[in-house]
PDB file of C-alpha atoms in Angstrom:
ATOM      1  CA  MET S  28     -98.024 -89.258  48.255  1.00  0.00           C
ATOM      2  CA  LYS S  29     -95.130 -87.009  50.021  1.00  0.00           C
ATOM      3  CA  LEU S  30     -95.490 -89.767  52.395  1.00  0.00           C
ATOM      4  CA  VAL S  31     -94.823 -92.896  50.253  1.00  0.00           C
ATOM      5  CA  ARG S  32     -92.062 -91.349  48.366  1.00  0.00           C
ATOM      6  CA  ASP S  33     -90.148 -90.376  51.469  1.00  0.00           C
ATOM      7  CA  THR S  34     -90.800 -93.738  52.535  1.00  0.00           C
ATOM      8  CA  TRP S  35     -89.440 -95.074  49.512  1.00  0.00           C
ATOM      9  CA  LEU S  36     -86.558 -93.008  49.905  1.00  0.00           C
ATOM     10  CA  ILE S  37     -85.322 -94.243  53.409  1.00  0.00           C
ATOM     11  CA  PHE S  38     -86.500 -97.683  52.533  1.00  0.00           C
ATOM     12  CA  GLN S  39     -83.959 -97.568  49.907  1.00  0.00           C
ATOM     13  CA  GLN S  40     -81.238 -95.974  51.805  1.00  0.00           C
ATOM     14  CA  GLU S  41     -81.548 -98.811  54.406  1.00  0.00           C
ATOM     15  CA  VAL S  42     -81.912-101.531  51.861  1.00  0.00           C
ATOM     16  CA  GLY S  43     -78.532-100.230  50.371  1.00  0.00           C
ATOM     17  CA  LEU S  44     -76.902-100.073  53.927  1.00  0.00           C
ATOM     18  CA  MET S  45     -78.379-103.752  54.379  1.00  0.00           C
ATOM     19  CA  VAL S  46     -76.847-105.223  51.210  1.00  0.00           C
ATOM     20  CA  ARG S  47     -73.523-103.440  51.860  1.00  0.00           C
ATOM     21  CA  ASN S  48     -73.279-106.111  54.736  1.00  0.00           C
ATOM     22  CA  PRO S  49     -73.717-109.426  53.409  1.00  0.00           C
ATOM     23  CA  VAL S  50     -71.932-110.734  56.018  1.00  0.00           C
ATOM     24  CA  MET S  51     -74.329-110.150  58.724  1.00  0.00           C
ATOM     25  CA  VAL S  52     -77.325-111.415  56.512  1.00  0.00           C
ATOM     26  CA  ALA S  53     -76.163-114.218  56.233  1.00  0.00           C
ATOM     27  CA  PHE S  54     -74.858-114.727  60.014  1.00  0.00           C
ATOM     28  CA  SER S  55     -78.975-113.715  60.823  1.00  0.00           C
ATOM     29  CA  LEU S  56     -79.786-117.106  58.607  1.00  0.00           C
ATOM     30  CA  ALA S  57     -77.808-119.311  60.663  1.00  0.00           C
ATOM     31  CA  GLN S  58     -80.107-119.618  63.476  1.00  0.00           C
ATOM     32  CA  PRO S  59     -83.200-120.662  61.647  1.00  0.00           C
ATOM     33  CA  ILE S  60     -81.246-122.931  59.287  1.00  0.00           C
ATOM     34  CA  THR S  61     -79.967-124.753  62.222  1.00  0.00           C
ATOM     35  CA  TYR S  62     -83.611-124.912  63.604  1.00  0.00           C
ATOM     36  CA  LEU S  63     -84.683-126.260  60.070  1.00  0.00           C
ATOM     37  CA  ILE S  64     -82.287-129.083  59.731  1.00  0.00           C
ATOM     38  CA  LEU S  65     -81.656-130.089  63.546  1.00  0.00           C
ATOM     39  CA  PHE S  66     -85.030-129.332  65.119  1.00  0.00           C
ATOM     40  CA  ALA S  67     -87.912-129.949  62.469  1.00  0.00           C
ATOM     41  CA  PRO S  68     -86.912-133.964  62.274  1.00  0.00           C
ATOM     42  CA  PHE S  69     -87.883-134.109  65.542  1.00  0.00           C
ATOM     43  CA  LEU S  70     -91.381-133.251  64.936  1.00  0.00           C
ATOM     44  CA  LYS S  71     -91.803-136.539  62.808  1.00  0.00           C
ATOM     45  CA  VAL S  72     -91.255-138.565  65.836  1.00  0.00           C
ATOM     46  CA  VAL S  73     -93.296-136.532  68.277  1.00  0.00           C
ATOM     47  CA  MET S  74     -96.364-135.568  65.701  1.00  0.00           C
ATOM     48  CA  VAL S  75     -96.658-138.915  64.499  1.00  0.00           C
ATOM     49  CA  ASP S  76    -100.779-139.648  66.108  1.00  0.00           C
ATOM     50  CA  ARG S  77    -101.218-136.289  64.564  1.00  0.00           C
ATOM     51  CA  GLY S  78    -100.688-137.181  61.383  1.00  0.00           C
ATOM     52  CA  ALA S  79     -97.031-136.447  60.360  1.00  0.00           C
ATOM     53  CA  SER S  80     -96.072-139.851  58.925  1.00  0.00           C
ATOM     54  CA  SER S  81     -92.777-138.678  56.833  1.00  0.00           C
ATOM     55  CA  TYR S  82     -90.164-135.515  57.170  1.00  0.00           C
ATOM     56  CA  ALA S  83     -92.448-133.689  54.846  1.00  0.00           C
ATOM     57  CA  ASP S  84     -95.190-133.546  56.919  1.00  0.00           C
ATOM     58  CA  ALA S  85     -92.719-132.738  59.925  1.00  0.00           C
ATOM     59  CA  TYR S  86     -91.350-129.837  57.495  1.00  0.00           C
ATOM     60  CA  ARG S  87     -94.750-128.851  56.545  1.00  0.00           C
ATOM     61  CA  ILE S  88     -95.820-128.429  60.168  1.00  0.00           C
ATOM     62  CA  TYR S  89     -92.410-126.802  61.447  1.00  0.00           C
ATOM     63  CA  VAL S  90     -91.629-124.026  58.298  1.00  0.00           C
ATOM     64  CA  PRO S  91     -94.618-121.951  59.482  1.00  0.00           C
ATOM     65  CA  GLY S  92     -93.868-121.745  62.882  1.00  0.00           C
ATOM     66  CA  LEU S  93     -90.335-120.675  62.143  1.00  0.00           C
ATOM     67  CA  PHE S  94     -91.274-117.910  60.122  1.00  0.00           C
ATOM     68  CA  VAL S  95     -93.549-116.745  62.832  1.00  0.00           C
ATOM     69  CA  ALA S  96     -90.072-117.041  65.161  1.00  0.00           C
ATOM     70  CA  MET S  97     -88.480-115.098  62.217  1.00  0.00           C
ATOM     71  CA  GLY S  98     -91.388-112.561  62.057  1.00  0.00           C
ATOM     72  CA  LEU S  99     -91.215-112.336  65.640  1.00  0.00           C
ATOM     73  CA  PHE S 100     -87.778-111.743  67.119  1.00  0.00           C
ATOM     74  CA  GLY S 101     -86.439-110.192  63.584  1.00  0.00           C
ATOM     75  CA  GLY S 102     -89.033-107.399  64.569  1.00  0.00           C
ATOM     76  CA  LEU S 103     -88.130-107.112  68.123  1.00  0.00           C
ATOM     77  CA  PHE S 104     -84.746-106.687  67.769  1.00  0.00           C
ATOM     78  CA  ALA S 105     -85.110-103.610  65.201  1.00  0.00           C
ATOM     79  CA  GLY S 106     -85.126-100.868  68.280  1.00  0.00           C
ATOM     80  CA  TYR S 107     -81.279-101.406  68.503  1.00  0.00           C
ATOM     81  CA  GLY S 108     -80.741 -99.865  64.989  1.00  0.00           C
ATOM     82  CA  LEU S 109     -82.942 -97.309  65.606  1.00  0.00           C
ATOM     83  CA  LEU S 110     -81.532 -95.929  69.015  1.00  0.00           C
ATOM     84  CA  SER S 111     -78.227 -96.319  67.427  1.00  0.00           C
ATOM     85  CA  ALA S 112     -79.410 -93.810  64.904  1.00  0.00           C
ATOM     86  CA  LEU S 113     -80.732 -91.712  67.317  1.00  0.00           C
ATOM     87  CA  ARG S 114     -77.373 -91.406  69.023  1.00  0.00           C
ATOM     88  CA  ALA S 115     -74.839 -91.291  66.001  1.00  0.00           C
ATOM     89  CA  GLY S 116     -77.341 -87.910  64.755  1.00  0.00           C
ATOM     90  CA  ILE S 117     -77.905 -89.528  61.821  1.00  0.00           C
ATOM     91  CA  ILE S 118     -81.666 -89.041  62.841  1.00  0.00           C
ATOM     92  CA  ASP S 119     -81.042 -85.272  63.871  1.00  0.00           C
ATOM     93  CA  ARG S 120     -79.567 -84.773  60.502  1.00  0.00           C
ATOM     94  CA  CYS S 121     -82.203 -86.146  58.381  1.00  0.00           C
ATOM     95  CA  ARG S 122     -84.902 -83.476  59.942  1.00  0.00           C
ATOM     96  CA  VAL S 123     -83.289 -80.313  58.613  1.00  0.00           C
ATOM     97  CA  THR S 124     -84.512 -82.046  55.563  1.00  0.00           C
ATOM     98  CA  PRO S 125     -88.153 -81.682  54.278  1.00  0.00           C
ATOM     99  CA  VAL S 126     -88.361 -85.713  54.553  1.00  0.00           C
ATOM    100  CA  SER S 127     -91.258 -87.078  56.641  1.00  0.00           C
ATOM    101  CA  ARG S 128     -90.727 -87.905  60.206  1.00  0.00           C
ATOM    102  CA  THR S 129     -93.488 -90.853  59.739  1.00  0.00           C
ATOM    103  CA  GLY S 130     -91.476 -92.047  56.520  1.00  0.00           C
ATOM    104  CA  LEU S 131     -88.203 -91.868  58.218  1.00  0.00           C
ATOM    105  CA  LEU S 132     -89.621 -94.647  60.778  1.00  0.00           C
ATOM    106  CA  LEU S 133     -91.865 -96.737  58.084  1.00  0.00           C
ATOM    107  CA  GLY S 134     -89.048 -96.976  55.502  1.00  0.00           C
ATOM    108  CA  ARG S 135     -86.765 -98.393  58.626  1.00  0.00           C
ATOM    109  CA  ALA S 136     -89.576-100.411  59.459  1.00  0.00           C
ATOM    110  CA  LEU S 137     -90.027-101.690  55.815  1.00  0.00           C
ATOM    111  CA  MET S 138     -86.189-102.608  55.139  1.00  0.00           C
ATOM    112  CA  HIS S 139     -87.368-105.365  58.053  1.00  0.00           C
ATOM    113  CA  VAL S 140     -89.946-106.332  56.373  1.00  0.00           C
ATOM    114  CA  CYS S 141     -87.653-107.161  53.416  1.00  0.00           C
ATOM    115  CA  LEU S 142     -84.980-108.931  55.618  1.00  0.00           C
ATOM    116  CA  ASN S 143     -87.338-111.063  56.539  1.00  0.00           C
ATOM    117  CA  VAL S 144     -88.752-111.965  53.544  1.00  0.00           C
ATOM    118  CA  VAL S 145     -85.667-112.552  52.022  1.00  0.00           C
ATOM    119  CA  GLN S 146     -84.553-114.926  54.899  1.00  0.00           C
ATOM    120  CA  ALA S 147     -87.696-116.680  54.626  1.00  0.00           C
ATOM    121  CA  VAL S 148     -87.381-116.945  51.022  1.00  0.00           C
ATOM    122  CA  VAL S 149     -84.008-118.806  51.748  1.00  0.00           C
ATOM    123  CA  VAL S 150     -85.386-120.984  54.219  1.00  0.00           C
ATOM    124  CA  THR S 151     -88.081-122.160  51.967  1.00  0.00           C
ATOM    125  CA  LEU S 152     -85.583-123.100  49.098  1.00  0.00           C
ATOM    126  CA  VAL S 153     -83.641-125.057  52.005  1.00  0.00           C
ATOM    127  CA  ALA S 154     -86.885-126.958  53.115  1.00  0.00           C
ATOM    128  CA  LEU S 155     -87.405-128.546  49.590  1.00  0.00           C
ATOM    129  CA  PRO S 156     -85.239-131.212  49.485  1.00  0.00           C
ATOM    130  CA  PHE S 157     -86.068-132.079  52.687  1.00  0.00           C
ATOM    131  CA  GLY S 158     -89.571-132.993  51.187  1.00  0.00           C
ATOM    132  CA  LEU S 159     -91.728-129.586  51.633  1.00  0.00           C
ATOM    133  CA  ARG S 160     -93.955-128.921  49.310  1.00  0.00           C
ATOM    134  CA  VAL S 161     -96.453-125.970  49.311  1.00  0.00           C
ATOM    135  CA  HIS S 162     -98.644-124.432  46.930  1.00  0.00           C
ATOM    136  CA  LEU S 163     -96.762-121.151  44.965  1.00  0.00           C
ATOM    137  CA  ALA S 164    -100.142-119.092  46.099  1.00  0.00           C
ATOM    138  CA  ASN S 165    -100.033-120.350  49.407  1.00  0.00           C
ATOM    139  CA  LEU S 166     -96.909-119.721  49.923  1.00  0.00           C
ATOM    140  CA  LEU S 167     -97.223-116.146  48.844  1.00  0.00           C
ATOM    141  CA  VAL S 168     -99.981-115.762  51.253  1.00  0.00           C
ATOM    142  CA  SER S 169     -97.679-116.814  53.850  1.00  0.00           C
ATOM    143  CA  TYR S 170     -95.153-114.297  53.185  1.00  0.00           C
ATOM    144  CA  ALA S 171     -97.507-111.178  53.047  1.00  0.00           C
ATOM    145  CA  LEU S 172     -98.809-112.684  56.544  1.00  0.00           C
ATOM    146  CA  LEU S 173     -95.297-112.883  57.173  1.00  0.00           C
ATOM    147  CA  SER S 174     -94.466-108.992  56.062  1.00  0.00           C
ATOM    148  CA  VAL S 175     -97.480-107.942  58.294  1.00  0.00           C
ATOM    149  CA  MET S 176     -96.168-109.695  61.570  1.00  0.00           C
ATOM    150  CA  VAL S 177     -92.785-107.926  60.688  1.00  0.00           C
ATOM    151  CA  LEU S 178     -94.596-104.884  60.568  1.00  0.00           C
ATOM    152  CA  LEU S 179     -96.081-105.556  64.310  1.00  0.00           C
ATOM    153  CA  SER S 180     -92.694-106.907  65.683  1.00  0.00           C
ATOM    154  CA  THR S 181     -90.708-103.931  64.524  1.00  0.00           C
ATOM    155  CA  SER S 182     -93.083-101.469  65.153  1.00  0.00           C
ATOM    156  CA  ILE S 183     -93.518-102.517  69.116  1.00  0.00           C
ATOM    157  CA  SER S 184     -89.659-102.765  69.274  1.00  0.00           C
ATOM    158  CA  TYR S 185     -89.616 -99.157  68.365  1.00  0.00           C
ATOM    159  CA  ASP S 186     -92.501 -98.312  71.354  1.00  0.00           C
ATOM    160  CA  ILE S 187     -90.013 -99.995  73.683  1.00  0.00           C
ATOM    161  CA  ALA S 188     -87.081 -98.440  72.336  1.00  0.00           C
ATOM    162  CA  LEU S 189     -88.194 -94.718  72.073  1.00  0.00           C
ATOM    163  CA  LEU S 190     -89.977 -95.179  75.593  1.00  0.00           C
ATOM    164  CA  VAL S 191     -86.569 -96.539  77.391  1.00  0.00           C
ATOM    165  CA  ARG S 192     -84.056 -95.039  74.945  1.00  0.00           C
ATOM    166  CA  ASN S 193     -81.521 -97.891  76.279  1.00  0.00           C
ATOM    167  CA  GLU S 194     -79.836-100.651  74.846  1.00  0.00           C
ATOM    168  CA  ASN S 195     -79.752-102.845  77.849  1.00  0.00           C
ATOM    169  CA  SER S 196     -83.600-102.221  79.000  1.00  0.00           C
ATOM    170  CA  LEU S 197     -84.812-103.124  75.206  1.00  0.00           C
ATOM    171  CA  GLY S 198     -82.900-105.980  75.628  1.00  0.00           C
ATOM    172  CA  VAL S 199     -84.109-107.312  78.821  1.00  0.00           C
ATOM    173  CA  LEU S 200     -87.857-106.507  77.736  1.00  0.00           C
ATOM    174  CA  VAL S 201     -87.469-107.982  74.070  1.00  0.00           C
ATOM    175  CA  ASN S 202     -86.773-110.998  75.625  1.00  0.00           C
ATOM    176  CA  THR S 203     -89.056-111.149  78.550  1.00  0.00           C
ATOM    177  CA  VAL S 204     -92.263-110.867  76.291  1.00  0.00           C
ATOM    178  CA  GLY S 205     -90.425-112.232  73.135  1.00  0.00           C
ATOM    179  CA  GLN S 206     -89.733-115.827  74.477  1.00  0.00           C
ATOM    180  CA  PRO S 207     -93.661-116.723  76.243  1.00  0.00           C
ATOM    181  CA  VAL S 208     -95.140-115.521  73.532  1.00  0.00           C
ATOM    182  CA  SER S 209     -93.086-117.718  70.823  1.00  0.00           C
ATOM    183  CA  LEU S 210     -93.635-120.325  73.079  1.00  0.00           C
ATOM    184  CA  LEU S 211     -97.259-119.617  73.309  1.00  0.00           C
ATOM    185  CA  ALA S 212     -97.557-119.001  69.838  1.00  0.00           C
ATOM    186  CA  GLY S 213     -96.407-122.612  69.411  1.00  0.00           C
ATOM    187  CA  VAL S 214     -93.727-122.153  66.989  1.00  0.00           C
ATOM    188  CA  LEU S 215     -91.359-124.916  68.168  1.00  0.00           C
ATOM    189  CA  ILE S 216     -94.263-127.288  68.914  1.00  0.00           C
ATOM    190  CA  PRO S 217     -98.538-126.854  67.701  1.00  0.00           C
ATOM    191  CA  LEU S 218    -100.082-126.209  70.566  1.00  0.00           C
ATOM    192  CA  VAL S 219    -102.260-129.280  70.230  1.00  0.00           C
ATOM    193  CA  LEU S 220     -99.687-130.992  72.256  1.00  0.00           C
ATOM    194  CA  ALA S 221     -99.969-128.563  75.013  1.00  0.00           C
ATOM    195  CA  PRO S 222    -101.756-128.940  78.132  1.00  0.00           C
ATOM    196  CA  MET S 223    -105.635-127.295  77.785  1.00  0.00           C
ATOM    197  CA  TRP S 224    -104.548-124.394  80.273  1.00  0.00           C
ATOM    198  CA  ILE S 225    -101.923-123.169  77.759  1.00  0.00           C
ATOM    199  CA  GLN S 226    -104.073-123.142  74.950  1.00  0.00           C
ATOM    200  CA  ARG S 227    -106.604-121.570  76.684  1.00  0.00           C
ATOM    201  CA  VAL S 228    -103.852-118.664  77.447  1.00  0.00           C
ATOM    202  CA  ALA S 229    -102.671-118.835  73.822  1.00  0.00           C
ATOM    203  CA  VAL S 230    -105.779-117.897  72.606  1.00  0.00           C
ATOM    204  CA  TRP S 231    -104.938-113.955  73.467  1.00  0.00           C
ATOM    205  CA  ASN S 232    -101.813-114.498  71.982  1.00  0.00           C
ATOM    206  CA  PRO S 233    -102.427-112.553  68.390  1.00  0.00           C
ATOM    207  CA  PHE S 234     -98.967-114.550  67.238  1.00  0.00           C
ATOM    208  CA  ALA S 235    -100.945-117.665  68.103  1.00  0.00           C
ATOM    209  CA  TRP S 236    -103.454-117.450  65.484  1.00  0.00           C
ATOM    210  CA  ALA S 237    -101.030-116.201  62.875  1.00  0.00           C
ATOM    211  CA  THR S 238     -99.390-119.294  63.331  1.00  0.00           C
ATOM    212  CA  ASP S 239    -102.232-121.367  62.692  1.00  0.00           C
ATOM    213  CA  GLY S 240    -103.134-119.560  59.904  1.00  0.00           C
ATOM    214  CA  MET S 241     -99.239-120.076  58.631  1.00  0.00           C
ATOM    215  CA  ARG S 242     -99.879-123.802  59.280  1.00  0.00           C
ATOM    216  CA  ALA S 243    -103.385-123.856  57.620  1.00  0.00           C
ATOM    217  CA  LEU S 244    -101.330-122.405  54.404  1.00  0.00           C
ATOM    218  CA  PHE S 245     -98.710-124.992  54.103  1.00  0.00           C
ATOM    219  CA  ALA S 246    -101.304-127.724  54.555  1.00  0.00           C
ATOM    220  CA  GLY S 247    -103.118-126.284  51.258  1.00  0.00           C
ATOM    221  CA  GLN S 248    -106.481-124.797  53.403  1.00  0.00           C
ATOM    222  CA  ILE S 249    -105.950-121.302  52.231  1.00  0.00           C
ATOM    223  CA  THR S 250    -110.286-120.814  52.282  1.00  0.00           C
ATOM    224  CA  GLN S 251    -109.795-121.858  56.304  1.00  0.00           C
ATOM    225  CA  THR S 252    -111.293-119.445  58.742  1.00  0.00           C
ATOM    226  CA  VAL S 253    -108.233-118.867  60.939  1.00  0.00           C
ATOM    227  CA  VAL S 254    -106.159-117.924  57.683  1.00  0.00           C
ATOM    228  CA  TRP S 255    -107.898-113.899  57.542  1.00  0.00           C
ATOM    229  CA  GLN S 256    -108.220-113.915  61.259  1.00  0.00           C
ATOM    230  CA  GLY S 257    -104.938-114.426  61.538  1.00  0.00           C
ATOM    231  CA  ALA S 258    -104.344-111.691  59.062  1.00  0.00           C
ATOM    232  CA  LEU S 259    -106.853-109.470  60.083  1.00  0.00           C
ATOM    233  CA  ILE S 260    -105.844-109.798  63.949  1.00  0.00           C
ATOM    234  CA  MET S 261    -101.989-109.183  62.704  1.00  0.00           C
ATOM    235  CA  SER S 262    -102.759-105.989  60.242  1.00  0.00           C
ATOM    236  CA  GLY S 263    -104.878-104.402  62.677  1.00  0.00           C
ATOM    237  CA  LEU S 264    -102.786-104.663  65.591  1.00  0.00           C
ATOM    238  CA  ALA S 265     -99.660-103.573  63.105  1.00  0.00           C
ATOM    239  CA  ALA S 266    -101.992-100.547  62.107  1.00  0.00           C
ATOM    240  CA  ALA S 267    -102.413 -99.600  65.918  1.00  0.00           C
ATOM    241  CA  SER S 268     -98.393-100.305  67.001  1.00  0.00           C
ATOM    242  CA  LEU S 269     -97.392 -97.923  63.807  1.00  0.00           C
ATOM    243  CA  PHE S 270     -99.595 -94.937  64.302  1.00  0.00           C
ATOM    244  CA  TRP S 271     -98.197 -94.956  68.136  1.00  0.00           C
ATOM    245  CA  SER S 272     -94.586 -95.228  67.039  1.00  0.00           C
ATOM    246  CA  SER S 273     -95.436 -92.400  64.867  1.00  0.00           C
ATOM    247  CA  HIS S 274     -96.529 -90.856  67.419  1.00  0.00           C
ATOM    248  CA  LEU S 275     -93.886 -91.046  69.973  1.00  0.00           C
ATOM    249  CA  PHE S 276     -91.483 -90.591  66.998  1.00  0.00           C
ATOM    250  CA  ASN S 277     -92.712 -87.046  65.916  1.00  0.00           C
ATOM    251  CA  ARG S 278     -92.593 -86.133  69.686  1.00  0.00           C
ATOM    252  CA  ASP S 279     -89.093 -87.161  70.775  1.00  0.00           C
ATOM    253  CA  VAL S 280     -87.439 -85.998  67.704  1.00  0.00           C
ATOM    254  CA  SER S 281     -89.883 -82.345  67.773  1.00  0.00           C
TER     255      SER S 281
END
């Protein structure tokens, strides 16, 4: 119970800081909204042989991939905030309090989850006038899957940040890893259009499973096997990565 309470306290503090900076929250929506408006319509032409006969179909295919991209990159850059807090002495000041060190890390991670879910809600609302239609239950499950993805990518970012302890190195590693992972997940264009060798490589990418699960949810196929497979893979990896992040954090601030 102490861990839950401490996590909630840190989460409240981080959300309060985020709310006091609405300009940055608004700017963080610029890229996904731009892709939503300017890129998604291309899929109507590209995917016409795959059943995308309208703009509504194009957005039904693209928005789930956009969610995965947001979950991936939205979490991978979280390490910058952790390094900034460590350098500013915020973490050291928290150490003299009874707050759990794991709670310090988990509360910060959940703030990024909250931010990305809010962004996903905004993206969904913007996509509705373009014809996007999805069942409410499926949409809520997709938000839950997105939350797990953000936890995974955020904890990976924390792992890298605590190992390299340098913003420049963090940026290089995040971009080096993030770009191929997103492309092999089919976030922009579904992998069914990719050469067979790329599809075979993508099988080993956990985010590709999450993307397939997301698209199944938006297609109204909540009972498809790929949905729970993607959720299970994401949950297992997120738990393992969070455990490792907690280990590194507890060791480094001891």
